[in-house]
Coordinates of C-alpha atoms in Angstrom, one line a residue:
M242 CA 0.0 0.0 0.0
T243 CA 1.1 3.6 -0.5
S244 CA 1.7 5.2 2.8
G245 CA 2.3 8.8 4.0
C246 CA 4.9 7.6 6.5
G247 CA 7.7 9.3 4.6
C248 CA 10.1 6.5 5.5
G249 CA 11.1 6.0 1.9
G250 CA 10.6 2.2 2.4
N251 CA 10.1 1.0 -1.2
G252 CA 10.1 -2.7 -0.8
G253 CA 13.8 -2.9 -1.3
G254 CA 15.0 -2.2 2.1
N255 CA 16.4 1.2 1.1
G256 CA 15.7 4.7 2.5
G257 CA 14.1 5.6 5.7
C258 CA 11.3 8.0 6.7
S259 CA 12.7 10.7 4.5
S260 CA 11.1 14.0 3.6
S261 CA 12.0 17.2 1.9
A262 CA 11.1 20.8 2.6
V263 CA 11.2 24.0 0.6
H264 CA 12.7 26.8 2.4
P265 CA 12.0 30.4 1.5
P266 CA 15.0 32.4 0.3
Q267 CA 16.6 34.7 2.8
A268 CA 16.0 38.4 2.2
V269 CA 18.8 41.0 2.1
G270 CA 19.4 42.3 5.6
Q271 CA 18.3 39.2 7.5
G272 CA 20.7 37.6 9.9
P273 CA 22.4 40.5 11.6
E274 CA 19.7 43.1 12.1
L275 CA 19.5 46.9 12.2
A276 CA 19.2 48.1 15.8
V277 CA 16.1 50.3 15.9
E278 CA 14.1 52.4 18.1
V279 CA 10.4 53.3 17.4
T280 CA 9.2 56.8 17.7
P281 CA 5.6 57.2 19.2
Q282 CA 4.1 58.2 15.9
L283 CA 5.1 54.9 14.3
I284 CA 2.5 52.9 16.3
A285 CA -0.9 52.7 14.7
S286 CA -3.7 53.6 17.1
S287 CA -6.3 51.3 15.5
E288 CA -6.7 48.5 13.0
Q289 CA -7.5 51.1 10.3
E290 CA -4.7 53.6 10.9
W291 CA -1.1 53.3 9.8
P292 CA 2.0 55.2 10.9
V293 CA 3.2 58.1 8.8
V294 CA 6.7 57.1 7.6
S295 CA 8.8 58.9 5.0
V296 CA 12.3 58.5 3.5
N297 CA 14.0 61.6 2.2
G298 CA 10.5 63.1 1.6
T299 CA 9.0 60.0 -0.1
L300 CA 6.0 58.7 1.9
I301 CA 5.8 54.9 2.6
E302 CA 2.2 54.3 1.5
P303 CA -0.2 52.6 3.9
Q304 CA -1.2 50.2 1.2
A305 CA 2.4 49.1 0.9
M306 CA 2.6 48.5 4.6
A307 CA -0.6 46.4 4.5
Q308 CA 0.9 44.3 1.8
E309 CA 4.2 43.9 3.5
L310 CA 2.6 43.0 6.8
Q311 CA 2.1 39.3 5.7
Y312 CA 5.8 38.8 5.6
H313 CA 6.4 39.8 9.2
P314 CA 4.7 37.5 11.6
A315 CA 4.9 38.8 15.2
A316 CA 3.4 38.5 18.6
D317 CA 1.1 41.4 18.0
R318 CA 0.0 43.8 15.3
Q319 CA 2.0 46.7 16.6
E320 CA 5.3 44.7 16.3
A321 CA 4.3 43.4 12.8
V322 CA 3.5 46.9 11.6
F323 CA 6.9 48.1 12.9
L324 CA 8.8 45.3 11.2
A325 CA 6.9 45.9 7.9
A326 CA 7.6 49.6 8.1
R327 CA 11.3 49.0 8.8
A328 CA 11.6 46.6 5.8
L329 CA 10.0 49.2 3.5
V330 CA 12.2 52.0 4.7
I331 CA 15.3 49.9 3.9
R332 CA 13.9 48.9 0.5
E333 CA 13.2 52.6 -0.3
L334 CA 16.7 53.6 0.8
L335 CA 18.2 51.0 -1.6
Q336 CA 15.9 52.0 -4.5
Q337 CA 16.8 55.7 -4.0
R338 CA 20.5 54.9 -4.0
I339 CA 20.1 52.7 -7.2
A340 CA 18.4 55.6 -8.9
E341 CA 21.0 58.1 -7.7
L342 CA 23.8 56.0 -9.2
G343 CA 21.8 55.2 -12.4
L344 CA 22.4 51.5 -12.1
A345 CA 20.7 49.1 -14.6
A346 CA 21.3 45.4 -14.0
R347 CA 21.0 42.5 -16.3
L348 CA 18.5 40.0 -14.8
G349 CA 19.9 36.8 -13.3
A350 CA 18.1 33.5 -13.0
G351 CA 14.9 33.9 -11.1
E352 CA 15.4 37.7 -10.5
N353 CA 13.1 40.6 -11.1
Q354 CA 14.3 44.0 -12.0
E355 CA 14.4 45.3 -8.4
E356 CA 16.3 42.2 -7.1
A357 CA 18.8 42.5 -9.9
A358 CA 19.4 46.2 -9.3
T359 CA 19.8 45.6 -5.6
R360 CA 22.3 42.9 -6.2
L361 CA 24.3 45.2 -8.5
L362 CA 24.2 48.0 -5.9
L363 CA 25.6 45.7 -3.2
E364 CA 28.3 44.4 -5.6
H365 CA 29.2 48.0 -6.5
E366 CA 29.2 49.5 -3.0
V367 CA 29.8 46.8 -0.4
Q368 CA 33.4 45.7 -0.1
V369 CA 33.7 42.2 1.4
P370 CA 37.1 41.0 2.4
E371 CA 38.0 37.4 1.6
C372 CA 38.4 34.9 4.5
D373 CA 42.0 33.8 4.4
E374 CA 43.2 30.2 4.9
A375 CA 44.5 30.9 8.4
S376 CA 41.0 32.0 9.6
C377 CA 39.5 28.9 8.1
Q378 CA 42.0 26.6 9.9
R379 CA 41.6 28.4 13.2
Y380 CA 37.8 27.9 12.9
Y381 CA 38.3 24.2 12.2
A382 CA 40.7 23.8 15.1
S383 CA 38.2 25.5 17.5
N384 CA 35.2 23.5 16.3
R385 CA 36.5 20.0 15.7
G386 CA 33.5 18.4 17.4
R387 CA 31.3 19.7 14.7
F388 CA 33.1 18.0 11.8
H389 CA 32.2 14.4 11.9
S390 CA 30.6 12.1 9.4
A391 CA 27.0 11.2 10.4
P392 CA 26.4 7.9 12.2
L393 CA 25.0 5.1 10.1
L394 CA 22.1 3.0 11.5
A395 CA 20.6 -0.2 10.3
V396 CA 16.9 0.1 11.3
R397 CA 13.7 -1.9 11.4
H398 CA 10.4 -0.3 12.3
I399 CA 6.7 -0.9 12.7
L400 CA 4.6 2.1 11.8
L401 CA 1.2 2.5 13.6
E402 CA -0.2 5.2 11.3
C403 CA -2.5 8.0 12.4
A404 CA -3.3 11.5 11.4
P405 CA -1.4 14.3 13.3
D406 CA -4.6 16.1 14.3
D407 CA -6.5 13.0 15.5
A408 CA -5.8 12.9 19.2
Q409 CA -8.0 9.8 19.9
A410 CA -6.3 7.8 17.1
R411 CA -2.9 9.0 18.3
A412 CA -3.7 7.7 21.8
Q413 CA -4.9 4.4 20.6
A414 CA -1.9 4.0 18.3
F415 CA 0.5 4.8 21.2
T416 CA -1.2 2.2 23.4
Q417 CA -0.8 -0.5 20.6
A418 CA 2.8 0.5 20.1
Q419 CA 3.5 0.1 23.8
I420 CA 2.0 -3.4 23.7
L421 CA 4.2 -4.3 20.7
C422 CA 7.3 -3.0 22.4
E423 CA 6.5 -5.1 25.5
R424 CA 6.0 -8.2 23.4
L425 CA 9.2 -7.7 21.5
V426 CA 11.2 -7.4 24.8
Q427 CA 10.0 -11.0 25.5
F428 CA 10.1 -12.3 21.9
P429 CA 12.6 -10.3 19.8
G430 CA 12.4 -12.9 17.1
Q431 CA 8.9 -11.9 16.2
F432 CA 9.7 -8.4 14.9
A433 CA 9.3 -9.3 11.2
E434 CA 6.1 -11.1 11.9
L435 CA 4.6 -8.2 13.8
A436 CA 5.8 -5.7 11.2
R437 CA 4.0 -7.7 8.4
K438 CA 0.8 -7.8 10.5
H439 CA 0.7 -4.3 12.0
S440 CA 2.9 -1.8 10.1
A441 CA 1.4 0.8 7.7
C442 CA 4.8 1.2 5.9
P443 CA 5.7 -0.6 2.7
S444 CA 8.8 -1.8 4.4
K445 CA 6.5 -4.4 6.2
E446 CA 7.1 -6.7 3.2
Q447 CA 10.7 -6.9 4.3
G448 CA 9.9 -7.4 8.0
G449 CA 10.1 -3.7 8.7
E450 CA 13.7 -3.3 7.4
L451 CA 14.6 0.2 6.3
G452 CA 18.2 -0.5 5.3
Q453 CA 21.0 1.8 6.4
I454 CA 19.9 5.3 7.4
S455 CA 22.1 8.4 7.7
K456 CA 21.1 11.9 8.8
G457 CA 18.8 13.7 6.4
Q458 CA 16.9 10.6 5.4
T459 CA 14.2 10.7 8.1
V460 CA 11.6 13.3 8.9
P461 CA 13.3 15.7 11.4
E462 CA 11.2 14.9 14.5
L463 CA 12.0 11.2 14.1
E464 CA 15.6 11.8 13.3
R465 CA 16.2 13.8 16.5
Q466 CA 15.0 10.9 18.6
L467 CA 16.4 8.0 16.5
F468 CA 20.0 9.1 16.3
T469 CA 20.3 9.3 20.1
Q470 CA 19.4 5.6 20.4
G471 CA 21.9 2.8 21.1
Q472 CA 21.9 -0.5 19.4
G473 CA 18.9 -2.8 20.1
L474 CA 15.2 -2.5 20.5
V475 CA 14.2 1.1 21.3
A476 CA 12.6 0.9 24.7
K477 CA 9.5 3.0 23.9
P478 CA 7.6 4.1 20.8
L479 CA 8.9 7.2 19.0
E480 CA 6.4 9.7 17.5
S481 CA 6.5 11.4 14.1
R482 CA 3.9 13.3 12.1
Y483 CA 2.9 9.9 10.6
G484 CA 2.2 8.1 13.8
W485 CA 4.0 6.0 16.3
H486 CA 7.1 3.9 15.4
V487 CA 8.3 0.7 17.1
L488 CA 12.0 0.6 16.3
S489 CA 15.0 -1.6 16.5
V490 CA 18.5 -0.4 15.8
D491 CA 20.2 -3.5 14.5
Q492 CA 23.6 -1.9 13.9
R493 CA 25.1 1.5 14.7
I494 CA 28.3 2.7 13.1
E495 CA 29.5 6.0 14.7
G496 CA 30.7 8.9 12.6
Q497 CA 34.3 9.5 12.1
P498 CA 36.3 12.8 12.4
L499 CA 36.5 14.6 9.1
P500 CA 39.9 16.0 8.0
Y501 CA 40.2 19.7 7.3
E502 CA 40.5 19.2 3.6
A503 CA 37.0 17.6 3.5
V504 CA 35.3 20.6 5.2
A505 CA 37.5 23.5 4.1
T506 CA 35.1 24.7 1.4
A507 CA 32.1 24.6 3.7
I508 CA 34.0 26.5 6.4
R509 CA 35.1 29.2 4.0
T510 CA 31.5 29.5 2.7
Q511 CA 30.1 29.9 6.2
L512 CA 32.7 32.4 7.3
Q513 CA 32.4 34.4 4.1
Q514 CA 28.6 34.6 4.5
G515 CA 29.1 36.0 8.0
V516 CA 31.5 38.6 6.7
W517 CA 29.1 39.5 3.9
Q518 CA 26.2 39.9 6.3
K519 CA 28.3 42.2 8.5
A520 CA 29.4 44.3 5.6
V521 CA 25.8 44.7 4.3
V522 CA 24.5 45.7 7.7
Q523 CA 27.3 48.3 8.0
Y524 CA 26.4 49.6 4.5
L525 CA 22.7 49.9 5.4
Q526 CA 23.8 51.8 8.6
T527 CA 25.6 54.3 6.4
L528 CA 22.5 54.8 4.2
V529 CA 20.4 55.3 7.3
G530 CA 22.7 57.8 8.8
A531 CA 22.7 59.9 5.7
A532 CA 18.9 59.9 5.1
D533 CA 16.1 61.9 6.4
I534 CA 13.8 59.2 7.8
R535 CA 10.6 60.2 9.7
G536 CA 8.1 58.2 11.6
I537 CA 10.6 55.4 12.5
R538 CA 14.1 55.9 13.9
L539 CA 16.9 53.6 12.8
Q540 CA 20.2 53.7 14.5
G541 CA 22.6 56.1 12.7
A542 CA 26.0 55.5 11.2
D543 CA 28.0 56.4 14.2
S544 CA 27.9 53.1 16.0
P545 CA 28.1 49.4 14.9
L546 CA 24.9 47.7 13.8
V547 CA 26.2 44.2 13.9
Q548 CA 24.6 42.1 16.6

């Protein structure tokens, strides 16, 4: 049967509760943030009113704030309005600088005209020093514990499937999973038989065998629990969005330390991204300090913005 368990069990003993997610692209200026202070007139006094915000005499239209609001979830409307107004002020500053310099960019893959022009502006005005080899090696030496290959597990499971929002079905499935765990403690040789009888995963045809699993092949909530387990029958059922899993780790091969050469490129990319974010924040600080911004106060260019 076709199951939503996400295990990747395809009848061949390969895969293992895998899933993929699409992550939204990160906008310019995220990461390190501008330190800001709100003036009283920024805060709307009702659901229908909007703050009066302008950048060098150009008014940020209430309609634009209303549209931007959806991209800034917050604890309350006041905070969301503030975040939306701040984003639009930064956007307007960038657009004004692009116009001042007369920049016209060729569109890159997936870009619109504004995105291309902003990219060209940052390339033109933001100087980003390159991370040198010594910095990369120092980072590696200080963080050796982070650079290991992932453990490799040989796993069997029995999936007791239930919808994530069905509390009653979840409770019933958990009770059944507990009973199966207790039975397997007494009769470990019955795992394959019980999997074929009770599991909702296609892997039941192989006695519940998922093959060898590494990190990134299971749904995140199950992976976090599974990779902390030692070898043998997992003492209690583990929960995922698909239901309750009765699991046995038949083999566990620990990860090995990775040499510097294997991770040097990733380290350089990570450090370079941090340097780039810092440089962009400092550039935005300069634009803020030189602008006439009313209705919202962003920290000026006389102190660091990096947090």
